[in-house]
Short mmCIF file of C-alpha atoms in Angstrom, two decimals:
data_model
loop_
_atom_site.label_atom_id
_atom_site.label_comp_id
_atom_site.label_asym_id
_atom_site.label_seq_id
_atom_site.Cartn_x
_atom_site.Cartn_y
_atom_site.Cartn_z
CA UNK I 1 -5.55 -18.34 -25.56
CA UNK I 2 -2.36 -17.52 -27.89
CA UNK I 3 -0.86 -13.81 -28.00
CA UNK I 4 -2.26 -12.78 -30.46
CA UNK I 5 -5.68 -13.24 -28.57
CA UNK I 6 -4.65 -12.00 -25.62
CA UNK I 7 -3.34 -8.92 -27.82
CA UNK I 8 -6.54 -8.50 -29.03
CA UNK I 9 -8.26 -8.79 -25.96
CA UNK I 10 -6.15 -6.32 -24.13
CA UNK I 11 -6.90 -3.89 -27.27
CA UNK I 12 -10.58 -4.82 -26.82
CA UNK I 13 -10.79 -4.40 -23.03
CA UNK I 14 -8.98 -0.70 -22.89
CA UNK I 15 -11.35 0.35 -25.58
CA UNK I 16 -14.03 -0.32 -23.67
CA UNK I 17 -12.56 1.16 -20.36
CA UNK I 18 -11.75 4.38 -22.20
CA UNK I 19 -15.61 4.28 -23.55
CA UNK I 20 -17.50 3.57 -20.06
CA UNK I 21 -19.76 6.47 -19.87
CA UNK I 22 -19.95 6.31 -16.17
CA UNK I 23 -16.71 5.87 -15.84
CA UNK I 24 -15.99 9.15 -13.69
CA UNK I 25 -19.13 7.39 -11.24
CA UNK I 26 -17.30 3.91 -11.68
CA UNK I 27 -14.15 5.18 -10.00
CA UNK I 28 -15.84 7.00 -7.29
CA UNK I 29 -17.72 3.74 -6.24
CA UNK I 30 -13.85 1.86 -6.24
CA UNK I 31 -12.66 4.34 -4.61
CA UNK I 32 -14.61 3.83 -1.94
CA UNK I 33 -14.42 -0.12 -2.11
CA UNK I 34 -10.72 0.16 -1.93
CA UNK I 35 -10.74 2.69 1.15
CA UNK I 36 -13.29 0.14 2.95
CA UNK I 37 -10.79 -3.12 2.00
CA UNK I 38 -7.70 -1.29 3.02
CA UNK I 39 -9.14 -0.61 6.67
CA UNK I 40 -8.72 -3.81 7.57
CA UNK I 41 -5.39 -4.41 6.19
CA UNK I 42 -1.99 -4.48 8.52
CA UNK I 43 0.43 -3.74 5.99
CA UNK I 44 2.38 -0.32 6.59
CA UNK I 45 4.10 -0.40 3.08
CA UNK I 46 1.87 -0.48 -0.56
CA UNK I 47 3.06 -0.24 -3.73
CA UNK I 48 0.84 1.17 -6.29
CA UNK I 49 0.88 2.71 -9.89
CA UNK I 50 0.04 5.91 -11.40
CA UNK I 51 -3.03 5.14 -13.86
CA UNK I 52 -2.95 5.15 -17.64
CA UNK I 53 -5.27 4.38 -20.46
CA UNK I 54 -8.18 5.25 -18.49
CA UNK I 55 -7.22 2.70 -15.60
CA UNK I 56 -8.70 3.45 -12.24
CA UNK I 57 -6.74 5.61 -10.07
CA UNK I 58 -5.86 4.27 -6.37
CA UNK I 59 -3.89 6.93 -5.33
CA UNK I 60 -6.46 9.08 -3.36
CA UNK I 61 -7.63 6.36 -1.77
CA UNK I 62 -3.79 5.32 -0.24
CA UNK I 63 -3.57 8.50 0.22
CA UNK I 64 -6.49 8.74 2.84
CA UNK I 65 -5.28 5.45 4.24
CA UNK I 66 -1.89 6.62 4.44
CA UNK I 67 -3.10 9.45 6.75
CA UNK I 68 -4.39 7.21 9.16
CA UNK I 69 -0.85 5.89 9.99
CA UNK I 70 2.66 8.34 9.86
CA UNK I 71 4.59 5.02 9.45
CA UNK I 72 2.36 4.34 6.48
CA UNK I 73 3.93 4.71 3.11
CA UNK I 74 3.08 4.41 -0.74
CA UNK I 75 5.77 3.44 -3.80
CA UNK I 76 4.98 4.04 -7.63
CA UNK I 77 6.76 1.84 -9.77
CA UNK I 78 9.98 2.73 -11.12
CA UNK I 79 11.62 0.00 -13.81
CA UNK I 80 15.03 -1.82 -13.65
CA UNK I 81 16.06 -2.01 -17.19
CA UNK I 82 18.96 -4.70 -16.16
CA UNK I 83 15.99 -7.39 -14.69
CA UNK I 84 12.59 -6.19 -16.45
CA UNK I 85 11.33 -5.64 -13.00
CA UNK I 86 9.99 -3.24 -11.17
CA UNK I 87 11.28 -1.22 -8.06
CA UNK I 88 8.79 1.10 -5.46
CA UNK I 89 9.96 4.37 -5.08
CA UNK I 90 8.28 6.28 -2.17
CA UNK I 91 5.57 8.38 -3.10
CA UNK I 92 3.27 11.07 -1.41
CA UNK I 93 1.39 14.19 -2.84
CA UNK I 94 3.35 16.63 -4.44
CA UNK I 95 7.24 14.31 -4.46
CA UNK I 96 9.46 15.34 -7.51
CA UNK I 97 8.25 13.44 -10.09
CA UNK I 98 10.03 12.50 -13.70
CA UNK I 99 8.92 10.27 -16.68
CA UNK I 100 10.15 7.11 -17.09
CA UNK I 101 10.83 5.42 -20.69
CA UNK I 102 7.58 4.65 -21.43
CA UNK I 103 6.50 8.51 -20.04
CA UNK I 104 5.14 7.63 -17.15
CA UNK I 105 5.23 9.61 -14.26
CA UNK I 106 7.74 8.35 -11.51
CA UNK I 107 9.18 9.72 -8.00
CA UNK I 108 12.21 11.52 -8.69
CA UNK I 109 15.36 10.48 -5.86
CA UNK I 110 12.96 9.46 -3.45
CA UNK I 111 13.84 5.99 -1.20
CA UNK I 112 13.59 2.42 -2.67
CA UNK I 113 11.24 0.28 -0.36
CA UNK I 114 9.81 -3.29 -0.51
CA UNK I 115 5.91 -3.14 -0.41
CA UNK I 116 4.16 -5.64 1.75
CA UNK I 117 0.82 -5.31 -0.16
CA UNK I 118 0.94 -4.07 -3.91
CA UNK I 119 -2.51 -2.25 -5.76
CA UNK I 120 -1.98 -3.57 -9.07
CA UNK I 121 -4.07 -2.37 -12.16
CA UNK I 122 -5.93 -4.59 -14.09
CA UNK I 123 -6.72 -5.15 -17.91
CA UNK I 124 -9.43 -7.51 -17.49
CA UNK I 125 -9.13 -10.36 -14.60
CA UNK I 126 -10.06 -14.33 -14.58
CA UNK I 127 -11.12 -17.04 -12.63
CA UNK I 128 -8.80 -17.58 -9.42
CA UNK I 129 -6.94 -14.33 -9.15
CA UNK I 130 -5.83 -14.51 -13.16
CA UNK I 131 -4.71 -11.10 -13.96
CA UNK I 132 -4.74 -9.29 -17.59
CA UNK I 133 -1.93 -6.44 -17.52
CA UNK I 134 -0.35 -5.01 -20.72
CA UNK I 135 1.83 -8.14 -21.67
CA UNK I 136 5.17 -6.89 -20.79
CA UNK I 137 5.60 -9.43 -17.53
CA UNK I 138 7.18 -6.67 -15.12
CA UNK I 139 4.66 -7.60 -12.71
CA UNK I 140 5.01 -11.26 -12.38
CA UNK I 141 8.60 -10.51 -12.97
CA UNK I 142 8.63 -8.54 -9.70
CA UNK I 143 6.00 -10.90 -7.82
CA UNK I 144 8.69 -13.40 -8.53
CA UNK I 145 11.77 -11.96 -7.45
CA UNK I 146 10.35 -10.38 -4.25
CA UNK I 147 10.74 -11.91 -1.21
CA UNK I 148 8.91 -12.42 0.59
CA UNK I 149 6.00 -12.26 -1.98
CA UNK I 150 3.70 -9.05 -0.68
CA UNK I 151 -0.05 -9.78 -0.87
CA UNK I 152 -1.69 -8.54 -4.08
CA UNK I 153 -4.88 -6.54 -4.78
CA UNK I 154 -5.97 -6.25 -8.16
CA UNK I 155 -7.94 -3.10 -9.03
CA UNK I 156 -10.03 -2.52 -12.12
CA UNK I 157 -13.40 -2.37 -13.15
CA UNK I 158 -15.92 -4.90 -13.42
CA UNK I 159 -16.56 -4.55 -17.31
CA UNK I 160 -13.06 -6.41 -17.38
CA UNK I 161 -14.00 -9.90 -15.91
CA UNK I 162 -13.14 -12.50 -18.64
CA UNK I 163 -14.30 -16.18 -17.13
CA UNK I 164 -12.97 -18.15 -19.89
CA UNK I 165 -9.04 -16.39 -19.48
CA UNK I 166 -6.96 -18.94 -18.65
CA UNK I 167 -3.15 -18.82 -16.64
CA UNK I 168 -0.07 -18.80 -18.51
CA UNK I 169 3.13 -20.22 -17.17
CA UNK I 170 4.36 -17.06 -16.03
CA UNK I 171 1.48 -15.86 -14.44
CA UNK I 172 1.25 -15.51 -10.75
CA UNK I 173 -2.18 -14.84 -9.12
CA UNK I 174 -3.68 -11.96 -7.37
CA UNK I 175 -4.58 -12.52 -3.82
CA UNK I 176 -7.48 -10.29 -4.23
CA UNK I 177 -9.93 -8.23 -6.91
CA UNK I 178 -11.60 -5.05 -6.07
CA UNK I 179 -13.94 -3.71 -8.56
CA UNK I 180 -16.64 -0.77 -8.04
CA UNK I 181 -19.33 -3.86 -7.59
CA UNK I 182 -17.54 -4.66 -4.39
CA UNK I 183 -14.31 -7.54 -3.58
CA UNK I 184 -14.85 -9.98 -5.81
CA UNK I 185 -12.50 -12.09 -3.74
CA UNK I 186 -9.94 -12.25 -1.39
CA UNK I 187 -7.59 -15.14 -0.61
CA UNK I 188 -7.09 -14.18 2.96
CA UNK I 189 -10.73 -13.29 4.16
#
């Protein structure tokens, strides 16, 4: 697939997201897919995202799980310009928050950490943990230069499966895919 199908596809696939007429019913069954996956987990540090373009929103849910734990705790994104990758920024409820240069929301002056397990969002997903983000590489730019590598958890919603996507070079896998139909697979159990 060349760019300018994968543009098109991206296009395609947040169309569609933006038009699910459940979608409000969608997001309350991932929610509670995500808060059932994450129960098992060990991690004690997640980086996540704050949503756009209709893109499911985790937050509540690592919120919840965060409560569980006070040595639990949750980074937004925040980018470094210099590398085109992507730094976690502790977040909870209610943190200063400022926009960032593409205006969206990030923790304002909170403290830098290194997630063991990131949420990521999700496009539209392949075969063998092929993700479909926006096309700017921060992610696999960060998946790259972390180390070590955290486990990954795509997030996104089923509408968004694409079997015949295939990897480019500087893709790097998802260990995992949650959708609102349940995990549609996990690398480590």
């Amino acid at each position: 697939m060349d760019l300018n199908d994968r543009v098109a596809l991206r296009r395609k696939l947040i169309a569609q997201r933006l038009d699910l007429p459940n979608r409000l019913e969608l997001a309350a069954d991932l929610q509670q897919v995500l808060r059932v996956w994450l129960a098992r987990r060990q991690e004690l540090t997640i980086g996540a995202y704050w949503p756009i373009k209709g893109e499911f929103d985790p937050l509540p849910a690592l919120y919840r799980w965060s409560e569980a734990d006070p040595r639990r705790r949750i980074g937004l994104p925040v980018v470094d310009k210099s590398l085109g990758t992507l730094k976690f920024h502790v977040w909870y409820p209610g943190c200063p928050m400022e926009e960032d240069a593409y205006d969206i929301p990030k923790p304002k002056d909170t403290e830098v950490f290194e997630p063991q397990l990131l949420i990521v969002p999700c496009v539209g997903y392949g075969p063998e943990g092929l993700r479909l983000g926006y096309g700017g590489g921060f992610m696999d730019r960060t998946l790259a230069a972390l180390t070590p590598r955290p486990a990954t958890a795509g997030v996104g919603y089923a509408h968004g499966f694409q079997p015949m996507l295939r990897a480019e070079p500087q893709d790097v896998p998802l260990d995992a895919m949650i959708t609102e139909e349940g995990v549609v697979w996990d690398a480590h159990g």
